[in-house]
Amino acid sequence: MFKIYPQVFIVFLLVFPSLLLAKQELRVGVGNFPPFFIEAENKGLFLDITREIFKQLPEYEVKFIFMSNHRLLHEINSGKIIDVACNIFSAAKVNGYLSAALFRYTDVAVSKKEHGLEIENIDDLQEFSIAAYQGATDLLGEQYKKMALANVNYSEHSHPKETTYLMAAGQKDIRVGDIHIFWHDLEHKYYQGETPIHKSDFNIHRLWPDVYSHMAFKDADLRDAVNKVIKQLKHDGSIEKIYAKYQIH
């Protein structure tokens, strides 16, 4: 029988060092909605955070697979196309292991500064016309739901950019939704008329606590390794630097 002696094996690895550097492919499912995931530019707030995490785990060769958020949950549960799913909420029924809280959503009420609206709590919204994202009444608490159902000038829209336009154009007093998406929308020329719009033109009313989503894994050991990296990146400020780059403060 043919034998490989230790000395021969060592020489083989020295001649072919790439074998020592072989990486395990990791298929990571990500969303496809800006500014969190921007498929055309292969970047985005959440994508950049995910990429920074796996930079600390060089043994993996990460392959990003873009898909809808609904499909992300389906695929991580089926285990056929992806090994990891980004942006999964804790309430979802996941056949796997969730990471520490990671991806931050910040729902706020936004109004034009020139209108001088005084909004300190949810009840203060009652007297104004509001454009909100679809499903807000089910996600922002009972007090908000009660206000929305009693407000004849309240509406919800399937595309967040519609809520931005309605408020920026003066058709609604207030936009309710994520601040990251709002700032991203304002960068589009669609919202820039003869008079340029600036961030300083708006008041941000913070009425709700931040909400976080997670990464979901099929493998518990990988989840544990990623959690250690997340803890370190939070401690040294790396994750907050990524948020700052997208100008969400």
XYZ file of C-alpha atoms in Angstrom:
249
model
C 0.000 0.000 0.000
C 1.253 3.499 -0.884
C 2.301 5.513 2.175
C 2.791 9.254 2.574
C 5.548 9.926 5.092
C 5.341 13.070 7.266
C 8.417 14.582 5.624
C 6.909 14.169 2.180
C 3.624 15.700 3.323
C 5.403 18.775 4.704
C 7.325 19.247 1.463
C 4.058 18.915 -0.462
C 2.460 21.717 1.546
C 5.526 23.921 1.080
C 5.348 23.413 -2.679
C 1.593 24.033 -2.744
C 1.015 26.619 0.037
C -2.432 27.459 -1.289
C -3.655 24.272 0.355
C -2.882 25.825 3.713
C -4.944 28.880 2.834
C -8.000 27.095 1.476
C -11.163 28.806 2.674
C -14.607 27.409 3.336
C -17.285 28.973 1.146
C -20.059 30.582 3.157
C -23.263 31.528 1.377
C -24.742 34.574 3.081
C -28.265 35.643 2.168
C -28.864 39.399 2.250
C -31.796 41.670 1.413
C -32.159 43.896 -1.611
C -33.512 47.212 -0.364
C -31.469 50.404 0.044
C -29.788 51.832 1.991
C -29.401 48.596 3.958
C -28.530 46.409 0.975
C -27.746 47.955 -2.435
C -27.300 45.090 -4.869
C -26.270 47.175 -7.905
C -23.367 48.730 -5.981
C -22.613 45.702 -3.794
C -22.769 47.830 -0.668
C -25.186 49.109 1.932
C -25.349 49.791 5.650
C -26.130 46.233 6.737
C -24.016 44.688 3.991
C -20.984 46.688 5.126
C -21.523 45.572 8.728
C -21.741 41.944 7.613
C -18.615 42.282 5.493
C -16.706 43.802 8.438
C -17.706 40.878 10.656
C -16.428 38.242 8.252
C -13.183 40.145 7.705
C -12.407 38.980 11.227
C -13.059 35.354 10.221
C -10.663 34.911 7.282
C -11.173 31.159 7.161
C -14.431 31.811 5.269
C -14.898 32.870 1.660
C -18.162 34.801 1.783
C -20.546 34.756 -1.152
C -23.446 37.225 -0.868
C -26.787 36.168 -2.338
C -29.356 38.964 -2.690
C -33.053 38.208 -2.241
C -36.222 39.567 -0.649
C -36.551 39.577 3.124
C -39.451 37.132 2.905
C -37.351 34.705 0.892
C -34.428 35.057 3.314
C -36.463 33.448 6.076
C -37.676 30.704 3.756
C -34.183 29.886 2.504
C -32.499 29.786 5.919
C -35.218 27.421 7.081
C -34.889 25.163 4.040
C -31.093 25.108 4.293
C -30.578 24.530 0.585
C -29.287 27.823 -0.850
C -27.774 29.802 2.035
C -25.852 29.059 5.231
C -26.487 32.427 6.880
C -29.334 34.949 6.606
C -28.980 38.628 7.453
C -31.745 40.818 8.838
C -33.965 38.288 10.598
C -36.183 39.494 13.434
C -36.371 37.636 16.724
C -40.115 37.070 16.347
C -39.572 35.073 13.139
C -39.834 31.294 13.289
C -36.272 30.309 12.428
C -34.942 26.771 12.133
C -31.504 27.853 13.243
C -29.562 30.061 15.607
C -29.841 33.839 15.950
C -26.871 36.102 16.543
C -26.746 38.919 19.042
C -28.824 41.973 18.122
C -26.991 43.661 15.263
C -28.878 45.557 12.544
C -30.529 48.728 13.855
C -33.808 50.281 12.709
C -34.769 53.730 13.953
C -38.393 54.638 13.315
C -39.061 58.332 13.803
C -41.591 61.016 12.917
C -40.194 63.670 10.566
C -41.652 67.128 9.938
C -40.504 70.246 8.133
C -38.665 72.582 10.455
C -40.402 75.613 8.948
C -43.744 74.346 10.257
C -42.511 74.311 13.857
C -44.604 71.305 14.876
C -44.377 70.416 18.557
C -44.408 66.637 18.872
C -43.254 65.156 22.145
C -45.314 61.959 22.279
C -47.468 59.745 20.084
C -50.727 61.453 21.090
C -49.382 64.706 19.645
C -49.541 63.118 16.173
C -53.332 62.985 16.240
C -53.942 66.478 14.848
C -51.601 66.150 11.829
C -51.744 64.434 8.462
C -49.361 61.457 8.391
C -47.743 59.240 5.762
C -46.364 55.996 7.205
C -44.930 52.742 5.912
C -47.200 49.766 5.323
C -47.770 47.830 8.527
C -46.792 50.633 10.898
C -50.035 50.316 12.843
C -49.125 46.730 13.745
C -45.495 47.431 14.623
C -45.411 50.728 16.527
C -47.521 49.827 19.541
C -51.128 50.038 20.681
C -51.021 53.757 21.420
C -49.874 54.476 17.885
C -52.469 52.125 16.424
C -55.235 53.854 18.353
C -54.040 57.242 17.081
C -53.817 56.032 13.482
C -57.274 54.479 13.426
C -58.813 57.698 14.772
C -56.899 59.983 12.374
C -58.762 60.525 9.093
C -55.619 62.078 7.592
C -53.466 59.002 8.235
C -52.284 56.756 5.390
C -49.838 53.886 4.887
C -47.809 53.183 1.750
C -46.034 50.079 0.455
C -43.003 52.005 -0.815
C -41.162 54.195 1.745
C -40.152 56.674 -0.982
C -43.836 57.573 -1.329
C -43.986 58.672 2.305
C -40.862 60.779 1.852
C -42.287 62.484 -1.226
C -45.678 63.214 0.362
C -44.082 64.935 3.358
C -41.314 66.704 1.412
C -43.841 67.975 -1.135
C -46.087 69.355 1.591
C -48.979 66.954 0.996
C -48.525 65.450 4.461
C -47.368 67.093 7.687
C -45.417 64.110 8.986
C -43.565 61.086 7.659
C -43.292 58.045 9.937
C -40.599 55.511 9.161
C -36.967 54.579 9.416
C -34.525 57.494 9.514
C -31.892 55.615 7.478
C -34.324 55.264 4.565
C -35.422 58.895 4.846
C -31.890 60.282 4.554
C -31.206 57.925 1.654
C -34.374 59.078 -0.143
C -33.413 62.737 0.173
C -30.199 62.117 -1.776
C -32.217 61.214 -4.871
C -32.691 63.997 -7.410
C -36.411 63.149 -7.477
C -36.778 65.126 -4.235
C -34.606 68.036 -5.269
C -36.611 70.756 -7.009
C -35.618 74.318 -7.797
C -34.816 74.805 -4.129
C -32.403 72.138 -2.839
C -33.495 70.120 0.196
C -31.110 69.654 3.099
C -31.164 67.511 6.230
C -31.268 70.687 8.302
C -34.696 71.499 6.822
C -36.353 68.816 8.961
C -37.076 68.074 12.590
C -36.644 64.502 13.787
C -39.085 63.429 16.500
C -37.826 60.291 18.264
C -40.929 58.635 19.678
C -39.937 54.962 19.611
C -36.956 52.917 20.806
C -34.615 51.410 18.242
C -35.416 47.918 16.962
C -32.780 45.352 16.027
C -32.645 42.362 13.732
C -30.145 39.507 13.688
C -28.113 37.154 11.566
C -29.479 33.584 11.459
C -27.226 30.528 11.155
C -27.626 26.863 10.429
C -24.511 26.143 12.513
C -24.379 27.012 16.217
C -20.564 27.092 16.384
C -20.407 29.653 13.580
C -23.059 31.733 15.352
C -20.947 31.678 18.521
C -17.838 32.749 16.607
C -19.721 35.624 14.968
C -21.137 36.736 18.306
C -17.592 37.103 19.647
C -16.719 39.278 16.660
C -19.874 41.382 17.079
C -19.001 42.007 20.726
C -15.491 43.122 19.779
C -16.655 45.388 16.927
C -19.191 47.039 19.206
C -16.543 47.522 21.887
C -13.972 49.129 19.578
C -16.542 51.319 17.800
C -16.202 49.722 14.360
C -19.935 49.151 13.910
C -20.828 52.703 14.941
C -18.309 54.025 12.410
C -20.236 52.223 9.676
C -23.512 53.765 10.847
C -21.844 57.182 10.898
C -20.628 56.683 7.317
C -24.243 56.413 6.218
C -25.090 59.652 8.039
C -27.927 58.385 10.160
C -27.275 60.497 13.258
